Amino acid sequence: LNEFLLLAFADTRELQLLHFSLFLGIYLAALLGNGLIITAIVCDHRLHTPMYFFLLNLSLLDLGTLSATVPKSMANSLWDTRAISYSGCAVQVFLFAFLLGGEYSLLTVMAYDRYVAICKPLHYGTLMGHSACVRMAAAVWASGFLHALLHTANIFSIPLCQGNTVDQFFCEIPQILKLSCSDSYLREIGLLVVSVCLSFVCFIFIVLSYVQIFTAVLRMPSEQGRNKAFSTCLPHLAVVSLFVSTDLSAYLKPPSLSSPALDVVVAVLYSVVPPTLNPVIYSMRNKELKDAVRK
């Protein structure tokens, strides 16, 4: 195969231009929101803390996730084509798996940061020092890289003989697997199951962290202290809920409900919506971040 054919959002020129305009608006909004957060954290020394350091990494991952899929879909609609080269598809699979895997790891690290800040405040400086945060961030990016390398190397070693039409607006692993023509695709299924299990472990860790966090917060005698704790935890919890719920809807929906139109809607929900909404969620109740952005 020299190229793949991605799913077209529309057949008529008017609808293609509408799709291009909608995706352009979403992409620019995400670029602005995440860009402002990155700039504010880098430029404002008051935000040079572990929580905002990890938030900066989250914004970088969100920008990368959108940039891996949305621009190519926009270009195809604008130029009235469906083609993506074989190497371009491999790069898209690698980047998307890299950034998605890294985001799961990062959300787990951010939950640990909030747990230490609220449940072990006297040890926060020791457990979340500069070198510890750098090592955690490096582990996040390394885990995403390993996750992507395994999936990309495996899926593009599988013989594909069911045509070259991918029923999605980007090169999504489950859709590429449908083009395989041998039992070797079972290796990739096994890898996907391992990835889901690891994601579930991360999710359980986050849930247990927040059980202890809320237990500690509710014991605080000061209402001001409780409000401050909730204002730093609730945005992260909202981002985790959005991320996990959209991913579950994509990968655990019954096969009987699968259809090209529904698959596209679900793919947009888990690949486009979270990176766009994350800056809004984090800035809504965060006075320090809003003040830094205004500056």
Coordinates of C-alpha atoms in Angstrom, one line a residue:
L1 CA 0.0 0.0 0.0
N2 CA 1.2 3.5 -0.9
E3 CA -1.6 5.4 0.7
F4 CA -4.9 5.1 2.7
L5 CA -8.2 6.7 2.0
L6 CA -9.7 8.4 5.1
L7 CA -13.4 8.9 5.7
A8 CA -14.8 12.1 4.1
F9 CA -17.1 14.1 6.3
A10 CA -19.2 15.3 3.3
D11 CA -19.7 14.7 -0.4
T12 CA -20.8 18.2 -1.4
R13 CA -18.4 21.1 -1.7
E14 CA -20.5 23.3 0.6
L15 CA -20.5 20.8 3.4
Q16 CA -16.7 20.2 3.0
L17 CA -16.1 23.9 3.5
L18 CA -18.4 23.9 6.5
H19 CA -16.4 21.0 8.0
F20 CA -13.2 22.8 7.3
S21 CA -14.5 26.0 9.0
L22 CA -15.8 24.1 12.1
F23 CA -12.5 22.3 12.6
L24 CA -10.5 25.4 12.0
G25 CA -12.5 27.3 14.6
I26 CA -12.1 24.4 17.1
Y27 CA -8.3 24.1 16.4
L28 CA -7.7 27.9 16.7
A29 CA -9.7 27.9 20.0
A30 CA -7.7 25.0 21.4
L31 CA -4.5 26.7 20.2
L32 CA -5.4 29.9 21.9
G33 CA -6.5 28.4 25.1
N34 CA -3.6 26.0 25.6
G35 CA -1.1 28.6 24.2
L36 CA -2.3 31.1 26.8
I37 CA -1.9 28.6 29.6
I38 CA 1.6 27.6 28.5
T39 CA 2.7 31.3 28.1
A40 CA 1.2 32.3 31.5
I41 CA 2.9 29.4 33.4
V42 CA 6.3 30.0 31.7
C43 CA 6.2 33.8 32.2
D44 CA 4.7 34.1 35.7
H45 CA 7.1 33.0 38.4
R46 CA 4.2 32.6 40.9
L47 CA 3.0 29.6 38.8
H48 CA 6.4 27.8 38.9
T49 CA 4.9 25.1 41.2
P50 CA 4.5 21.3 40.6
M51 CA 0.7 21.7 39.9
Y52 CA 1.2 24.2 37.1
F53 CA 4.3 22.4 35.8
F54 CA 2.2 19.4 35.1
L55 CA -0.6 21.5 33.7
L56 CA 1.9 22.9 31.2
N57 CA 2.7 19.4 30.2
L58 CA -1.0 18.6 29.8
S59 CA -1.4 21.6 27.5
L60 CA 1.5 20.5 25.4
L61 CA 0.0 17.0 25.1
D62 CA -3.4 18.5 24.2
L63 CA -2.0 20.6 21.5
G64 CA -0.1 17.7 20.1
T65 CA -3.2 15.4 20.1
L66 CA -5.2 17.9 18.1
S67 CA -2.3 18.7 15.7
A68 CA -1.8 15.0 15.0
T69 CA -5.3 14.6 13.5
V70 CA -7.2 17.8 12.9
P71 CA -5.0 19.7 10.3
K72 CA -4.8 16.7 8.0
S73 CA -8.6 16.3 8.1
M74 CA -9.0 20.0 7.4
A75 CA -6.6 19.9 4.5
N76 CA -8.4 16.9 2.9
S77 CA -11.8 18.8 3.1
L78 CA -10.2 22.0 1.7
W79 CA -8.6 20.2 -1.2
D80 CA -11.4 17.7 -1.8
T81 CA -9.3 14.6 -1.3
R82 CA -9.3 11.6 1.1
A83 CA -5.7 10.4 0.7
I84 CA -3.0 10.1 3.3
S85 CA 0.3 8.5 2.5
Y86 CA 1.4 5.2 4.1
S87 CA 4.2 6.9 6.0
G88 CA 1.8 9.8 7.0
C89 CA -0.7 7.3 8.4
A90 CA 2.1 5.6 10.4
V91 CA 3.2 9.0 11.8
Q92 CA -0.4 9.8 12.7
V93 CA -0.9 6.4 14.5
F94 CA 2.4 6.9 16.4
L95 CA 1.8 10.5 17.5
F96 CA -1.8 9.8 18.5
A97 CA -0.9 6.7 20.6
F98 CA 2.1 8.6 22.0
L99 CA 0.1 11.6 23.2
L100 CA -2.9 9.6 24.3
G101 CA -0.8 7.2 26.4
G102 CA 1.2 10.2 27.8
E103 CA -2.0 11.9 28.9
Y104 CA -3.3 8.9 30.9
S105 CA 0.1 8.8 32.7
L106 CA 0.1 12.5 33.3
L107 CA -3.4 12.6 34.7
T108 CA -2.3 9.9 37.2
V109 CA 0.7 11.9 38.2
M110 CA -1.4 15.0 38.7
A111 CA -3.7 13.1 41.0
Y112 CA -0.7 12.0 43.0
D113 CA 0.4 15.7 43.2
R114 CA -3.0 16.7 44.6
Y115 CA -2.9 13.8 47.0
V116 CA 0.5 14.8 48.4
A117 CA -0.5 18.5 48.6
I118 CA -3.7 17.8 50.6
C119 CA -3.0 14.6 52.5
K120 CA 0.7 15.0 53.2
P121 CA 1.3 18.8 53.1
L122 CA 4.4 18.6 55.4
H123 CA 6.2 16.3 53.0
Y124 CA 5.1 18.1 49.9
G125 CA 8.4 19.9 49.4
T126 CA 10.3 16.7 49.7
L127 CA 8.1 14.4 47.7
M128 CA 7.4 16.9 44.9
G129 CA 10.7 18.7 44.6
H130 CA 12.1 20.0 41.4
S131 CA 14.1 16.9 40.5
A132 CA 11.1 14.6 41.4
C133 CA 8.8 16.6 39.2
V134 CA 11.2 16.4 36.3
R135 CA 11.6 12.7 36.7
M136 CA 7.8 12.2 36.8
A137 CA 7.4 14.3 33.6
A138 CA 10.2 12.4 31.9
A139 CA 8.5 9.1 32.9
V140 CA 5.1 10.4 31.4
W141 CA 6.7 11.2 28.0
A142 CA 8.7 8.0 28.0
S143 CA 5.7 5.8 28.8
G144 CA 3.8 7.5 25.9
F145 CA 6.7 6.9 23.6
L146 CA 7.0 3.2 24.5
H147 CA 3.2 2.8 24.2
A148 CA 3.3 4.4 20.7
L149 CA 6.3 2.5 19.5
L150 CA 4.8 -0.9 20.4
H151 CA 1.5 -0.2 18.7
T152 CA 2.9 1.4 15.6
A153 CA 5.6 -1.2 15.0
N154 CA 3.1 -4.0 15.5
I155 CA 0.2 -2.7 13.5
F156 CA 2.3 -1.8 10.4
S157 CA 3.9 -5.3 10.4
I158 CA 0.5 -6.9 9.9
P159 CA -0.4 -7.8 6.3
L160 CA -3.3 -5.6 5.0
C161 CA -5.3 -7.0 2.2
Q162 CA -8.9 -5.7 2.7
G163 CA -8.4 -2.6 0.6
N164 CA -7.0 0.8 1.8
T165 CA -10.2 2.6 3.0
V166 CA -10.1 3.6 6.7
D167 CA -13.6 4.4 8.0
Q168 CA -12.4 7.3 10.2
F169 CA -11.2 10.9 9.7
F170 CA -7.8 9.9 10.9
C171 CA -5.7 6.7 11.1
E172 CA -7.3 5.0 14.1
I173 CA -5.9 1.6 15.1
P174 CA -9.2 -0.3 15.3
Q175 CA -10.1 0.9 11.8
I176 CA -6.7 -0.2 10.4
L177 CA -7.1 -3.6 12.0
K178 CA -10.3 -4.1 9.9
L179 CA -8.0 -4.1 6.8
S180 CA -5.9 -7.1 8.1
C181 CA -6.1 -10.4 6.4
S182 CA -4.4 -12.8 8.8
D183 CA -4.5 -14.0 12.4
S184 CA -1.5 -11.7 13.2
Y185 CA -3.9 -8.9 14.1
L186 CA -4.5 -10.9 17.3
R187 CA -1.1 -9.6 18.6
E188 CA -2.4 -6.0 18.3
I189 CA -5.7 -7.0 20.0
G190 CA -3.5 -8.3 22.8
L191 CA -1.6 -5.1 23.0
L192 CA -4.8 -3.1 23.1
V193 CA -6.1 -5.2 25.9
V194 CA -2.9 -4.6 27.9
S195 CA -3.2 -0.8 27.2
V196 CA -6.8 -0.9 28.5
C197 CA -5.8 -2.8 31.6
L198 CA -3.0 -0.3 32.3
S199 CA -5.4 2.6 31.8
F200 CA -7.8 0.9 34.2
V201 CA -5.0 0.7 36.8
C202 CA -4.3 4.4 36.3
F203 CA -8.0 5.1 36.7
I204 CA -8.2 3.1 40.0
F205 CA -5.2 4.9 41.3
I206 CA -6.9 8.3 40.6
V207 CA -10.1 7.2 42.2
L208 CA -8.3 6.0 45.4
S209 CA -6.3 9.2 45.5
Y210 CA -9.5 11.3 45.4
V211 CA -11.3 9.2 48.0
Q212 CA -8.4 10.0 50.4
I213 CA -8.3 13.7 49.2
F214 CA -12.0 14.3 49.8
T215 CA -11.8 12.5 53.2
A216 CA -9.0 14.9 54.2
V217 CA -10.8 18.0 52.8
L218 CA -14.0 17.3 54.6
R219 CA -12.1 17.0 57.9
M220 CA -10.6 20.5 57.5
P221 CA -12.0 22.9 60.1
S222 CA -11.7 26.0 57.9
E223 CA -14.3 26.6 55.2
Q224 CA -11.7 28.7 53.3
G225 CA -9.3 25.8 53.3
R226 CA -11.9 23.5 52.0
N227 CA -12.8 25.9 49.2
K228 CA -9.2 26.3 48.2
A229 CA -8.6 22.5 48.2
F230 CA -11.7 22.0 46.1
S231 CA -10.8 24.7 43.6
T232 CA -7.5 22.9 42.9
C233 CA -8.9 19.4 42.7
L234 CA -12.3 19.8 40.9
P235 CA -10.8 21.0 37.6
H236 CA -8.5 17.9 37.5
L237 CA -11.4 15.6 38.4
A238 CA -13.5 17.2 35.6
V239 CA -10.7 16.7 33.1
V240 CA -10.3 13.0 34.1
S241 CA -14.0 12.4 33.9
L242 CA -14.2 14.0 30.4
F243 CA -11.1 12.1 29.2
V244 CA -12.1 8.7 30.6
S245 CA -15.8 8.9 29.6
T246 CA -15.1 9.8 26.0
D247 CA -12.4 7.1 25.7
L248 CA -14.8 4.5 27.2
S249 CA -17.5 5.4 24.7
A250 CA -15.0 5.0 21.9
Y251 CA -13.4 1.7 22.8
L252 CA -16.1 -0.2 24.9
K253 CA -19.2 0.5 22.9
P254 CA -21.0 -2.7 21.7
P255 CA -20.2 -3.8 18.1
S256 CA -24.0 -3.8 17.4
L257 CA -24.0 0.0 17.8
S258 CA -21.1 0.5 15.4
S259 CA -21.7 2.5 12.3
P260 CA -19.5 4.9 10.3
A261 CA -21.5 8.0 11.4
L262 CA -21.5 7.0 15.1
D263 CA -17.8 6.0 15.0
V264 CA -16.9 9.5 13.7
V265 CA -19.0 11.2 16.3
V266 CA -17.4 9.2 19.1
A267 CA -13.9 9.8 17.6
V268 CA -14.5 13.5 17.6
L269 CA -15.7 13.3 21.3
Y270 CA -12.5 11.6 22.5
S271 CA -9.9 13.1 20.2
V272 CA -11.1 16.7 19.7
V273 CA -13.4 17.7 22.6
P274 CA -11.1 17.1 25.6
P275 CA -8.1 19.0 24.3
T276 CA -10.3 21.9 23.4
L277 CA -12.2 22.1 26.7
N278 CA -9.3 21.4 29.1
P279 CA -8.1 25.0 29.2
V280 CA -11.7 26.2 29.9
I281 CA -12.1 23.7 32.7
Y282 CA -8.8 24.6 34.4
S283 CA -9.2 28.4 34.1
M284 CA -12.9 28.6 35.3
R285 CA -12.2 28.4 39.1
N286 CA -8.5 29.2 39.2
K287 CA -7.9 32.8 40.1
E288 CA -4.1 32.6 40.0
L289 CA -4.2 31.3 36.4
K290 CA -6.8 33.8 35.3
D291 CA -4.7 36.7 36.7
A292 CA -1.6 35.4 35.0
V293 CA -3.5 35.1 31.6
R294 CA -4.8 38.7 32.0
K295 CA -1.2 39.9 32.6

